[in-house]
PDB file of C-alpha atoms and ligand atoms in Angstrom:
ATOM      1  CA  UNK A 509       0.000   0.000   0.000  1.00 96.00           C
ATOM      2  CA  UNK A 510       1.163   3.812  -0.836  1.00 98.00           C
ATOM      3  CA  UNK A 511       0.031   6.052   1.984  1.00 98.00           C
ATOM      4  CA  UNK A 512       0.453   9.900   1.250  1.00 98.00           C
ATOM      5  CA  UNK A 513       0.104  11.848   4.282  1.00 98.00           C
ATOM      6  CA  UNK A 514       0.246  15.629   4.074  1.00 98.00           C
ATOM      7  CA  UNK A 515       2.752  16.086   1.256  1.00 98.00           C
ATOM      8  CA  UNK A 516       4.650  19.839   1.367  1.00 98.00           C
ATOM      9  CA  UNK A 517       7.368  19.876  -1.551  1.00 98.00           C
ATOM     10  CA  UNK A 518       8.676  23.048  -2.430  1.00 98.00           C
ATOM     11  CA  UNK A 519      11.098  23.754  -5.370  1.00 97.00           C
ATOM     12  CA  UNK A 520      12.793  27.355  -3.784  1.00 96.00           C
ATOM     13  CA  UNK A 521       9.860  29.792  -2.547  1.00 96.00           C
ATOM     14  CA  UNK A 522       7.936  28.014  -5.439  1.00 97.00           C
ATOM     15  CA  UNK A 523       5.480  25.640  -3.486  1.00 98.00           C
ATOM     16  CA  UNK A 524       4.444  22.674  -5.696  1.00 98.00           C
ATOM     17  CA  UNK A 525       2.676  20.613  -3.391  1.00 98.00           C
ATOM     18  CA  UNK A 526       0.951  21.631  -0.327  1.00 98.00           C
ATOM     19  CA  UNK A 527      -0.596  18.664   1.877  1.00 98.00           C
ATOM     20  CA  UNK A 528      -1.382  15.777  -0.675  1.00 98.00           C
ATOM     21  CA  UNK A 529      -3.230  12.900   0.954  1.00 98.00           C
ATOM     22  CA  UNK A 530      -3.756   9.616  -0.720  1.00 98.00           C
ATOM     23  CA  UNK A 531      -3.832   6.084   0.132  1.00 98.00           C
ATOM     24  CA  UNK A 532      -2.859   3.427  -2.703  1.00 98.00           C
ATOM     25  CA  UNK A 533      -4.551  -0.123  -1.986  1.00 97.00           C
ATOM     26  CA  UNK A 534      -3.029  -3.149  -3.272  1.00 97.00           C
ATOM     27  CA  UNK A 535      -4.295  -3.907  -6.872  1.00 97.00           C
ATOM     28  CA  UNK A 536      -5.436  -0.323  -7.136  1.00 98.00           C
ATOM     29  CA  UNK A 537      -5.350   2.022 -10.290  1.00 98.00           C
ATOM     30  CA  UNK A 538      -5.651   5.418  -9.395  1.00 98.00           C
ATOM     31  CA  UNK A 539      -5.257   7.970 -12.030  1.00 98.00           C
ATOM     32  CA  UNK A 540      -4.079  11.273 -11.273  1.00 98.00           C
ATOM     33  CA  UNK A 541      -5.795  13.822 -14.127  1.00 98.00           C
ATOM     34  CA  UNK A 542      -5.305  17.800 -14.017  1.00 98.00           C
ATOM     35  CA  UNK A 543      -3.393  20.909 -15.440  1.00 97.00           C
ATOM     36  CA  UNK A 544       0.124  21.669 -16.194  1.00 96.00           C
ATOM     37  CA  UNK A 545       2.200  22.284 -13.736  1.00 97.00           C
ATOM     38  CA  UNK A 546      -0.493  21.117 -11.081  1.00 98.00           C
ATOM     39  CA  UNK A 547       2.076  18.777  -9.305  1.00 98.00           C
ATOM     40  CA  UNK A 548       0.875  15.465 -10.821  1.00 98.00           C
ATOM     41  CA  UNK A 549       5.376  14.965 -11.900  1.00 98.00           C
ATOM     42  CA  UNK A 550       6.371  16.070  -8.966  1.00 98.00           C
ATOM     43  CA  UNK A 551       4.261  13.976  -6.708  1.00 98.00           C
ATOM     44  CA  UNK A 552       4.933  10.552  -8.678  1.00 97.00           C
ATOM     45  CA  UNK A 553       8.720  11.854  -7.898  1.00 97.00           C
ATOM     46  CA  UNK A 554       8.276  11.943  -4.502  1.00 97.00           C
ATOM     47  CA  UNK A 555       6.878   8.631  -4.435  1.00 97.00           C
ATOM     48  CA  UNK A 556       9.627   6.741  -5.358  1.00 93.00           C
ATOM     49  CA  UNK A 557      12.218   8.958  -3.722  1.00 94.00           C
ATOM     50  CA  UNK A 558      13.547  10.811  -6.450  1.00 93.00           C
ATOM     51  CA  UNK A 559      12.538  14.387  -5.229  1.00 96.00           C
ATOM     52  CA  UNK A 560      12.667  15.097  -1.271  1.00 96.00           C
ATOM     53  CA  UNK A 561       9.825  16.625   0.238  1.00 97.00           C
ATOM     54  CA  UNK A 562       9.833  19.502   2.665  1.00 97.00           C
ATOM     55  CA  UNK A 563       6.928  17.543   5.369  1.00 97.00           C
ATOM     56  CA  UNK A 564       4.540  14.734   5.482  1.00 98.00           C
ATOM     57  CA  UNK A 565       4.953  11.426   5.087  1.00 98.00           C
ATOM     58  CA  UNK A 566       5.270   9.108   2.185  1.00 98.00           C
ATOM     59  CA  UNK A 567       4.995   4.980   3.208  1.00 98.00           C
ATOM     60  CA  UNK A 568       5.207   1.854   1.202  1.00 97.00           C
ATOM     61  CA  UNK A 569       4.468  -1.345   2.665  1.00 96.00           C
ATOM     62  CA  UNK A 570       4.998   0.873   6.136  1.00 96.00           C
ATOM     63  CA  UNK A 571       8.465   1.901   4.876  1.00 96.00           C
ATOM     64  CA  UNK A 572       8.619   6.346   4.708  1.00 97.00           C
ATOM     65  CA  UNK A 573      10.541   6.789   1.973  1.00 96.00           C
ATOM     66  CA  UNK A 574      11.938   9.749   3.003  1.00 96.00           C
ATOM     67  CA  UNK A 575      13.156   8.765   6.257  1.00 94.00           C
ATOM     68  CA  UNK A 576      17.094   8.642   5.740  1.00 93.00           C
ATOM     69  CA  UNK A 577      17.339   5.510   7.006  1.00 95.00           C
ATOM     70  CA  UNK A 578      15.446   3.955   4.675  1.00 95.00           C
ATOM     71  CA  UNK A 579      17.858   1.928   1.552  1.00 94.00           C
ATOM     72  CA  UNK A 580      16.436   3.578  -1.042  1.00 92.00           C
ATOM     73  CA  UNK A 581      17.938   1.691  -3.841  1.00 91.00           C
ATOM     74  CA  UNK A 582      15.787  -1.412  -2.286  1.00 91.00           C
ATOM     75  CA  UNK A 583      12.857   0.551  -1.816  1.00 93.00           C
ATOM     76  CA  UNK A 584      12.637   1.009  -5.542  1.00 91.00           C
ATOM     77  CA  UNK A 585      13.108  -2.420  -7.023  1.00 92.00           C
ATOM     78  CA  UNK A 586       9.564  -2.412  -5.517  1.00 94.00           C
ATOM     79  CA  UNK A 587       8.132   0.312  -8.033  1.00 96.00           C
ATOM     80  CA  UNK A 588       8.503   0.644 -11.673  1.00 95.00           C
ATOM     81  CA  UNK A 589       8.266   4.311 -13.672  1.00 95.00           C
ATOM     82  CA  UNK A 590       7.658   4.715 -16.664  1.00 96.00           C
ATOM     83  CA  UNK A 591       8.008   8.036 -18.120  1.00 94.00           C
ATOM     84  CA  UNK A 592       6.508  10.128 -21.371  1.00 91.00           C
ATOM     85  CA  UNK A 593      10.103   8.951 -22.826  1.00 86.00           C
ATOM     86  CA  UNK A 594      12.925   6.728 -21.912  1.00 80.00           C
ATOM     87  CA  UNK A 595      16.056   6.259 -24.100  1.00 84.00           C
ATOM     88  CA  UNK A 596      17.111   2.889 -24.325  1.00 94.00           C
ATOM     89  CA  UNK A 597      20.161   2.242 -24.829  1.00 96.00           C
ATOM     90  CA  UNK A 598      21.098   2.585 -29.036  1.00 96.00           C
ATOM     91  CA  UNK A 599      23.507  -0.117 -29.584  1.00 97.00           C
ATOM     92  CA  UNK A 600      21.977  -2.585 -27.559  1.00 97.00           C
ATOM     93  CA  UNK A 601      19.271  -4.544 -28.841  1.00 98.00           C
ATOM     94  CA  UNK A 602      15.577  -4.877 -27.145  1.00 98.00           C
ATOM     95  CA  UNK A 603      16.363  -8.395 -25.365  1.00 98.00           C
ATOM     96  CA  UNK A 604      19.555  -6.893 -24.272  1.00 98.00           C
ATOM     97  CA  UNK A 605      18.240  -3.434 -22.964  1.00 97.00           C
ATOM     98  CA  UNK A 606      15.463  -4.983 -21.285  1.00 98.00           C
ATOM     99  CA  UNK A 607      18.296  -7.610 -19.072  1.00 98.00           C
ATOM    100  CA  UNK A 608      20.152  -5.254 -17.981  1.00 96.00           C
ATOM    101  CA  UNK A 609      18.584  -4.045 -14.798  1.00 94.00           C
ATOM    102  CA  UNK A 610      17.667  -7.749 -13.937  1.00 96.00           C
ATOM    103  CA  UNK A 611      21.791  -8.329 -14.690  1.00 96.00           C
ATOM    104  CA  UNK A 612      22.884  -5.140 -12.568  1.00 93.00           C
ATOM    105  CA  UNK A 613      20.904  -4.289 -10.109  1.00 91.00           C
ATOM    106  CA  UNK A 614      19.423  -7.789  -9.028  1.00 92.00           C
ATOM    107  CA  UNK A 615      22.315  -9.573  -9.897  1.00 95.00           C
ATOM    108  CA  UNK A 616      21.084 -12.407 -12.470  1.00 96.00           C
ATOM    109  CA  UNK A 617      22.619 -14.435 -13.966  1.00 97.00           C
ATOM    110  CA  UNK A 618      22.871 -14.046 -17.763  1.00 97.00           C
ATOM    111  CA  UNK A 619      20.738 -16.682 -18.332  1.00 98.00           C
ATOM    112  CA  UNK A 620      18.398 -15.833 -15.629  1.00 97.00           C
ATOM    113  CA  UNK A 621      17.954 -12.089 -16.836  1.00 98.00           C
ATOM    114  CA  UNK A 622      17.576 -13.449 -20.475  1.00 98.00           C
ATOM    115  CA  UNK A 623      14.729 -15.540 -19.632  1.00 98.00           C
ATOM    116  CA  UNK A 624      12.679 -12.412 -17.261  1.00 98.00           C
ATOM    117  CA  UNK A 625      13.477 -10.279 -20.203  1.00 98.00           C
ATOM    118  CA  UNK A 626      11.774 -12.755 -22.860  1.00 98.00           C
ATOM    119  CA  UNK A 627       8.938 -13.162 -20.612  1.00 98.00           C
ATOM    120  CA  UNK A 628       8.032  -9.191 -20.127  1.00 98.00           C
ATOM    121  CA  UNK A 629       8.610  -8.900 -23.774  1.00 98.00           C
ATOM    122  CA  UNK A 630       6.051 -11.322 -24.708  1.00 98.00           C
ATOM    123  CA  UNK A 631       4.011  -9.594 -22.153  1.00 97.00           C
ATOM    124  CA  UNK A 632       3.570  -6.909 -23.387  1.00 97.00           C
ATOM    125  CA  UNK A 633       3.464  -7.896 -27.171  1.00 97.00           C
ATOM    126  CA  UNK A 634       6.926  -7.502 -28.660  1.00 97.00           C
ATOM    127  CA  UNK A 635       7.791 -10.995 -28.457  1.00 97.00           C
ATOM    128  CA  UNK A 636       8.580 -10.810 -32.192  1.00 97.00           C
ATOM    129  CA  UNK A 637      11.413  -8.046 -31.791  1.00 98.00           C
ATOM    130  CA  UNK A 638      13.740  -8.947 -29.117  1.00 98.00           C
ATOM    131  CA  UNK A 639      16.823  -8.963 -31.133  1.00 98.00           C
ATOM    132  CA  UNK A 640      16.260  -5.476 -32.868  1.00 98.00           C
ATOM    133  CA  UNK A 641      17.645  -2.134 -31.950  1.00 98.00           C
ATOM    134  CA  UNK A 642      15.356  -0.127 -29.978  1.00 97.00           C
ATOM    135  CA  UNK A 643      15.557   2.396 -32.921  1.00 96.00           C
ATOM    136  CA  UNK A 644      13.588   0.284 -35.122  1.00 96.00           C
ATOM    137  CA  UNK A 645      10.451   0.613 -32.824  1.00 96.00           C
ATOM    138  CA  UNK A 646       7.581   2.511 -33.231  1.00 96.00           C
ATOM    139  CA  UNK A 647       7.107   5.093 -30.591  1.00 95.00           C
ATOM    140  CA  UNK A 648       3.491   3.177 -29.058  1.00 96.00           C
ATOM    141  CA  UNK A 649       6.503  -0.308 -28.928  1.00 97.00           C
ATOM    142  CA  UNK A 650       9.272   1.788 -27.344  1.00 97.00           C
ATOM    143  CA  UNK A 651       7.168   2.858 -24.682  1.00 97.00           C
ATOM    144  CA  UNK A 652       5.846  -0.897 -24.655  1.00 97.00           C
ATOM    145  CA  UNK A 653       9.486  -2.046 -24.163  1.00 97.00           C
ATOM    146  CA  UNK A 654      10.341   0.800 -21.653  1.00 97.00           C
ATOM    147  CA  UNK A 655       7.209  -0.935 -19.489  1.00 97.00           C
ATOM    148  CA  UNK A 656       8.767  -4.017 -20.227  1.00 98.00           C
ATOM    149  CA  UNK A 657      11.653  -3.213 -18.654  1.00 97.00           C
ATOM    150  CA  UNK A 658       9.926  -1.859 -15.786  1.00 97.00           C
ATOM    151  CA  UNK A 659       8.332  -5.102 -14.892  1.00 98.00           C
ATOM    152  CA  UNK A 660      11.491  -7.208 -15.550  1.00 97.00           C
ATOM    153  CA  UNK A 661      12.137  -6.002 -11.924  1.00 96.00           C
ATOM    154  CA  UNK A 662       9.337  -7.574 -10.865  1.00 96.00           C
ATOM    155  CA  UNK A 663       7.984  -4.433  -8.829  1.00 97.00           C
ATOM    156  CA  UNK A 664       4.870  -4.553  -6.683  1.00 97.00           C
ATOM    157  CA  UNK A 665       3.804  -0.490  -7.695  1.00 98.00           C
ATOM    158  CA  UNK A 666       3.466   1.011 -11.127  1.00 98.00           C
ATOM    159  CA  UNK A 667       3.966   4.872 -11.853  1.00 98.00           C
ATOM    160  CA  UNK A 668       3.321   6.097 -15.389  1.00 98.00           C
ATOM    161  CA  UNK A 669       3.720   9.991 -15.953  1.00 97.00           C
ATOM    162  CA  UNK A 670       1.886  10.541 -19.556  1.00 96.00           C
ATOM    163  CA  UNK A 671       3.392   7.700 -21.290  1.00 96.00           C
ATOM    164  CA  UNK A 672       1.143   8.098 -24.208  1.00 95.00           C
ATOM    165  CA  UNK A 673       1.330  12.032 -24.773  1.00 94.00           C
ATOM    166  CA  UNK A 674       4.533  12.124 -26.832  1.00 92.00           C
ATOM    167  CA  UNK A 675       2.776   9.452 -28.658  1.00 94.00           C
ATOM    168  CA  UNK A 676       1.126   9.843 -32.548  1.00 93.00           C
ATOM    169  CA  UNK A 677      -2.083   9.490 -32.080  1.00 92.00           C
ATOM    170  CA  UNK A 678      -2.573   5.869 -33.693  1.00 93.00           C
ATOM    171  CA  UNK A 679       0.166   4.126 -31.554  1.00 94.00           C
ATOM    172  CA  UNK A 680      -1.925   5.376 -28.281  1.00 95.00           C
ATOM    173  CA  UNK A 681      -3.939   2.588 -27.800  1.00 95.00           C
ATOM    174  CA  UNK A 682      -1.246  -0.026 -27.829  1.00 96.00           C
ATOM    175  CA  UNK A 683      -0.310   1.317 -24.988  1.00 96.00           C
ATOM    176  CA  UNK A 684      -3.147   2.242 -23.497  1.00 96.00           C
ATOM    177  CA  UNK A 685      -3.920  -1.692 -24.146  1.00 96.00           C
ATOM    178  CA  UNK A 686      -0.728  -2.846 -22.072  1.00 97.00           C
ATOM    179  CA  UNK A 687      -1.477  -0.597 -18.974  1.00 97.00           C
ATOM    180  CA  UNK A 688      -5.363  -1.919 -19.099  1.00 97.00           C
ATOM    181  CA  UNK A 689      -3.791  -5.747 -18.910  1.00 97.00           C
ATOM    182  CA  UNK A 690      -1.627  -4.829 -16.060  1.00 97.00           C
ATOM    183  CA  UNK A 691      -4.167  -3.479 -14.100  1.00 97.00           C
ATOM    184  CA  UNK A 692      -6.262  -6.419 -15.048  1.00 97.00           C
ATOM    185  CA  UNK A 693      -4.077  -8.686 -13.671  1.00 97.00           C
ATOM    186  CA  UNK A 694      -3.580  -6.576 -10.280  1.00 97.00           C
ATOM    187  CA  UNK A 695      -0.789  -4.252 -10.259  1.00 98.00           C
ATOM    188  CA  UNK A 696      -1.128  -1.361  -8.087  1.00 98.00           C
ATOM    189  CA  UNK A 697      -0.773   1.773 -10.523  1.00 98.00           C
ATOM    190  CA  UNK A 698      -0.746   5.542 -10.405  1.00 98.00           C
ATOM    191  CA  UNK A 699      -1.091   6.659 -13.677  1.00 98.00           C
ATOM    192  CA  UNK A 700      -0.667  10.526 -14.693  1.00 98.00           C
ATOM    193  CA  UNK A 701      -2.969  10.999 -17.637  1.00 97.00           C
ATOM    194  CA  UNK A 702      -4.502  13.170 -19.991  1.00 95.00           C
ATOM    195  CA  UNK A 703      -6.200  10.108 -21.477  1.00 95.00           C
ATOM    196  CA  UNK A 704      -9.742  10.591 -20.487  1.00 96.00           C
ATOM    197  CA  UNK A 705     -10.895   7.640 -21.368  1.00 94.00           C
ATOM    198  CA  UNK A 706      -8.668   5.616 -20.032  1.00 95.00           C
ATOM    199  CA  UNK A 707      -8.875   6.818 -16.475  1.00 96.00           C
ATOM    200  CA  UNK A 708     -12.831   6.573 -16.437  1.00 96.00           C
ATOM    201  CA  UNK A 709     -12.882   2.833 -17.993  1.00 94.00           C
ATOM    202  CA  UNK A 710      -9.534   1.537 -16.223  1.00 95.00           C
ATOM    203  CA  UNK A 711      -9.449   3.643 -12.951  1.00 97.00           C
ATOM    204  CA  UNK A 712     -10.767   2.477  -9.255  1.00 97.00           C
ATOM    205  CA  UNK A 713     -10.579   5.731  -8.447  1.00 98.00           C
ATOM    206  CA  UNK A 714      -9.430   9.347 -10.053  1.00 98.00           C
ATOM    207  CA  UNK A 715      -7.408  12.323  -8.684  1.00 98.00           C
ATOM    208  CA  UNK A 716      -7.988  15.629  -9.812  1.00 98.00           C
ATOM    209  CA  UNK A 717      -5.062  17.864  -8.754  1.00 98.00           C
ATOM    210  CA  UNK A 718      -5.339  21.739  -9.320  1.00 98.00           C
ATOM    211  CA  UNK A 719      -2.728  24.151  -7.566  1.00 98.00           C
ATOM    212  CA  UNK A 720      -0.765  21.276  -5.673  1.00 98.00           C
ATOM    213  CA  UNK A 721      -3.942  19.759  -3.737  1.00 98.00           C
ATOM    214  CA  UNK A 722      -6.076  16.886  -4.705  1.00 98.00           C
ATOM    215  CA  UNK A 723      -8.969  19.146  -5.713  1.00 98.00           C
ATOM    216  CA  UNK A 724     -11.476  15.991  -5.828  1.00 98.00           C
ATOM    217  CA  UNK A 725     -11.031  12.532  -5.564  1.00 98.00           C
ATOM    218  CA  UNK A 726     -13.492   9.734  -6.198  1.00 98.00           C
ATOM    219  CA  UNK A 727     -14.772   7.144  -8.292  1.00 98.00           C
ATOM    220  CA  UNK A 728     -14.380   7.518 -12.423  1.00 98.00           C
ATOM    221  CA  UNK A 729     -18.614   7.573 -12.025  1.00 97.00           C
ATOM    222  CA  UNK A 730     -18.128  10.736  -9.773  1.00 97.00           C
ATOM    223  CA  UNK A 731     -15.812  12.299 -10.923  1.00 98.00           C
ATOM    224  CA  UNK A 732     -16.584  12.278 -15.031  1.00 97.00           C
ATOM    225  CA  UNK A 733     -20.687  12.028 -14.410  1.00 96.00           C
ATOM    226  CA  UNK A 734     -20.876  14.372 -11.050  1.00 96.00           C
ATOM    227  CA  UNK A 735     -18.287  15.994 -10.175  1.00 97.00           C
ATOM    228  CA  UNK A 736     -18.355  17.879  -7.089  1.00 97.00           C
ATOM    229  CA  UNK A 737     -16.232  20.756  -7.660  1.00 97.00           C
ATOM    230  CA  UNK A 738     -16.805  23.486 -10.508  1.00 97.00           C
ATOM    231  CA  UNK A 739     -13.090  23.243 -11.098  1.00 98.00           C
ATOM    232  CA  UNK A 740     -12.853  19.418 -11.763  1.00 98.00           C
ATOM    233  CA  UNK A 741     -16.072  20.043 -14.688  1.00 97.00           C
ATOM    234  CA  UNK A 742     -14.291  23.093 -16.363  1.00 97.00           C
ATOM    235  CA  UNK A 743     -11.036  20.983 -16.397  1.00 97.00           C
ATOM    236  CA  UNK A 744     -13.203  17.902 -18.040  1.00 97.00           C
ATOM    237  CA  UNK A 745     -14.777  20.385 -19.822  1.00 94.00           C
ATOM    238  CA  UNK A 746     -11.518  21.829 -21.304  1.00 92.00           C
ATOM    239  CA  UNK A 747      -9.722  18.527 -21.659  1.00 87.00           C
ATOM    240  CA  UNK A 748     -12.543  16.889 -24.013  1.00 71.00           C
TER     241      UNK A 748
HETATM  242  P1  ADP B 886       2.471  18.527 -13.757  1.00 60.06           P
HETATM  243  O1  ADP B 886       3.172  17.231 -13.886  1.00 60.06           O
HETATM  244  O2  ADP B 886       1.138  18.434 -13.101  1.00 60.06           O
HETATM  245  O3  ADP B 886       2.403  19.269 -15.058  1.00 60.06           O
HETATM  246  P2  ADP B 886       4.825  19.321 -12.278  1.00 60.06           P
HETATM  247  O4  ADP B 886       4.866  18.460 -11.089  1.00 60.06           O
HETATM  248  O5  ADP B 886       5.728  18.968 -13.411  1.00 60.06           O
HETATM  249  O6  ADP B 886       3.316  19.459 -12.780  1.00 60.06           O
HETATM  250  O7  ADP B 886       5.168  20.811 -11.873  1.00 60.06           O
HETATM  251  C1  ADP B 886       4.574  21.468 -10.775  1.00 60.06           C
HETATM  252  C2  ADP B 886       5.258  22.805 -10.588  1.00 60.06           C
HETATM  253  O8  ADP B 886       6.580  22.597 -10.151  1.00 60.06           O
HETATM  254  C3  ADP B 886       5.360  23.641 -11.867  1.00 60.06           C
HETATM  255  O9  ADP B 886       5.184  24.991 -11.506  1.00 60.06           O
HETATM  256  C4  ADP B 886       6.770  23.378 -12.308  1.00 60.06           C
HETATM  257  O10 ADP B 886       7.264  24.474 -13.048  1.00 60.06           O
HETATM  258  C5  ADP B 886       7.502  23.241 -11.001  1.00 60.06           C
HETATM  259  N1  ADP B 886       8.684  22.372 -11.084  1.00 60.06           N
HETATM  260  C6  ADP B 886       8.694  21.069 -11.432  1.00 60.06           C
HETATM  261  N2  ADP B 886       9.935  20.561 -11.367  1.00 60.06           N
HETATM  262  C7  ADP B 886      10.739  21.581 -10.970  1.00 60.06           C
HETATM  263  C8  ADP B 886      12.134  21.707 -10.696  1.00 60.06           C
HETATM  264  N3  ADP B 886      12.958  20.653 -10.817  1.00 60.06           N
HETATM  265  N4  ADP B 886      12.606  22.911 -10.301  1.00 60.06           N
HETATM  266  C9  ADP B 886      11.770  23.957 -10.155  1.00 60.06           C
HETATM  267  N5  ADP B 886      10.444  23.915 -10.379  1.00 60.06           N
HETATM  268  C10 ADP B 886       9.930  22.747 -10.786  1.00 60.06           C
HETATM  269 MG1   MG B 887       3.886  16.259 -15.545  1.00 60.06          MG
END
């Protein structure tokens, strides 16, 4: 479970995020919807321990993540991000880009990694391409392997910040697809999208953050058929 507890991060005098509250559940997809430069980045950041925060609490499985005792390196084996873009690595092929963080940071064995890597790959449909260069992908199959790779780590959590908006608009819904199986089969996800449609079929529950607060929470139902606040309708309103 990912419990966020009154989450303060501020970047200078600039505050970004100012008392976030949200609790995860195993097997959960929330989806966390709103403006630019609402603090939807910065908060899936936090999570996993790549930005501090300046108070609150952020726990996984009980552990805070910002508590400088906690082994942060093993902390995030247990969650996967996937971002708008990742750049594999050019002169290594798909099989062999997708090993490596099996080989390095878990410590496989060639053989071991090889097999995880085929596996994910299959997963998540690009069984057919494991010895190409990641430069013969289409974007919608790079971001496919880049979840791939993700997963090859076996995590427990999923974070995906827009992986579909640097996307044509065709090669969307392969991804789209991949992220729908996941949750499917029961991986705990936050997912930062713009994809409307997505987060009201796939969601358990939506987050609509305006000016570094969850501005409404609830259930895709709620918050696409009543929404509460005037803000979250003018955003839905806008974002159609
Ligand atoms: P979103 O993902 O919702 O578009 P972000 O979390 O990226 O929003 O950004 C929230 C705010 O924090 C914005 O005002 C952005 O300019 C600012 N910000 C994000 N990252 C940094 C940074 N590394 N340094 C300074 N300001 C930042
Ligand atoms: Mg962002």
């Amino acid at each position: 479970m990912i419990e966020i507890t009154n989450v303060r991060k501020s970047f200078g005098d600039l505050e970004v995020l100012k008392g976030i509250n949200l609790k995860v559940n195993k097997g959960e997809e929330v989806s966390m919807i709103g403006g630019s430069g609402s603090g939807k980045s910065t908060m899936l950041m936090c999570v996993n321990g790549l930005e501090h925060i300046q108070s609150g609490s952020i726990r996984i499985d009980g552990i805070e993540v910002h508590d400088k005792s906690t082994d942060l390196n093993k902390l995030r084996r247990k969650i996967g991000i996937v971002f708008q873009q990742w750049n594999a690595f050019p002169h290594l092929t798909v099989l062999e880009n997708v090993m490596l963080a099996p080989r390095k940071v878990l410590g496989k064995s060639k053989k071991e990694a090889e097999a995880i890597a085929v596996e994910q790959l299959k997963h998540v449909g690009l069984g057919e391409k494991l010895t190409v260069f990641p430069s013969r992908l289409s974007g919608g199959q790079q971001q496919r392997m880049a979840i791939a790779r993700a997963l090859a780590m076996s995590p427990e959590y999923m974070l995906f910040d827009e992986v579909t908006s640097a996307l044509d608009p065709q090669l969307v819904g392969e991804v789209l697809d991949t992220m729908r199986m996941l949750s499917k089969e029961g991986m705990t996800m936050i997912v930062v999208t713009h994809e409307m449609r997505f987060a009201r079929e796939v969601s358990d529950r939506v987050a609509f953050f305006r000016e570094g607060l969850i501005h409404e929470i609830g259930s895709p139902e709620q918050i696409f058929e009543h929404p509460e606040k005037r803000e979250t309708a003018a955003f839905l309103k806008s974002a159609n």
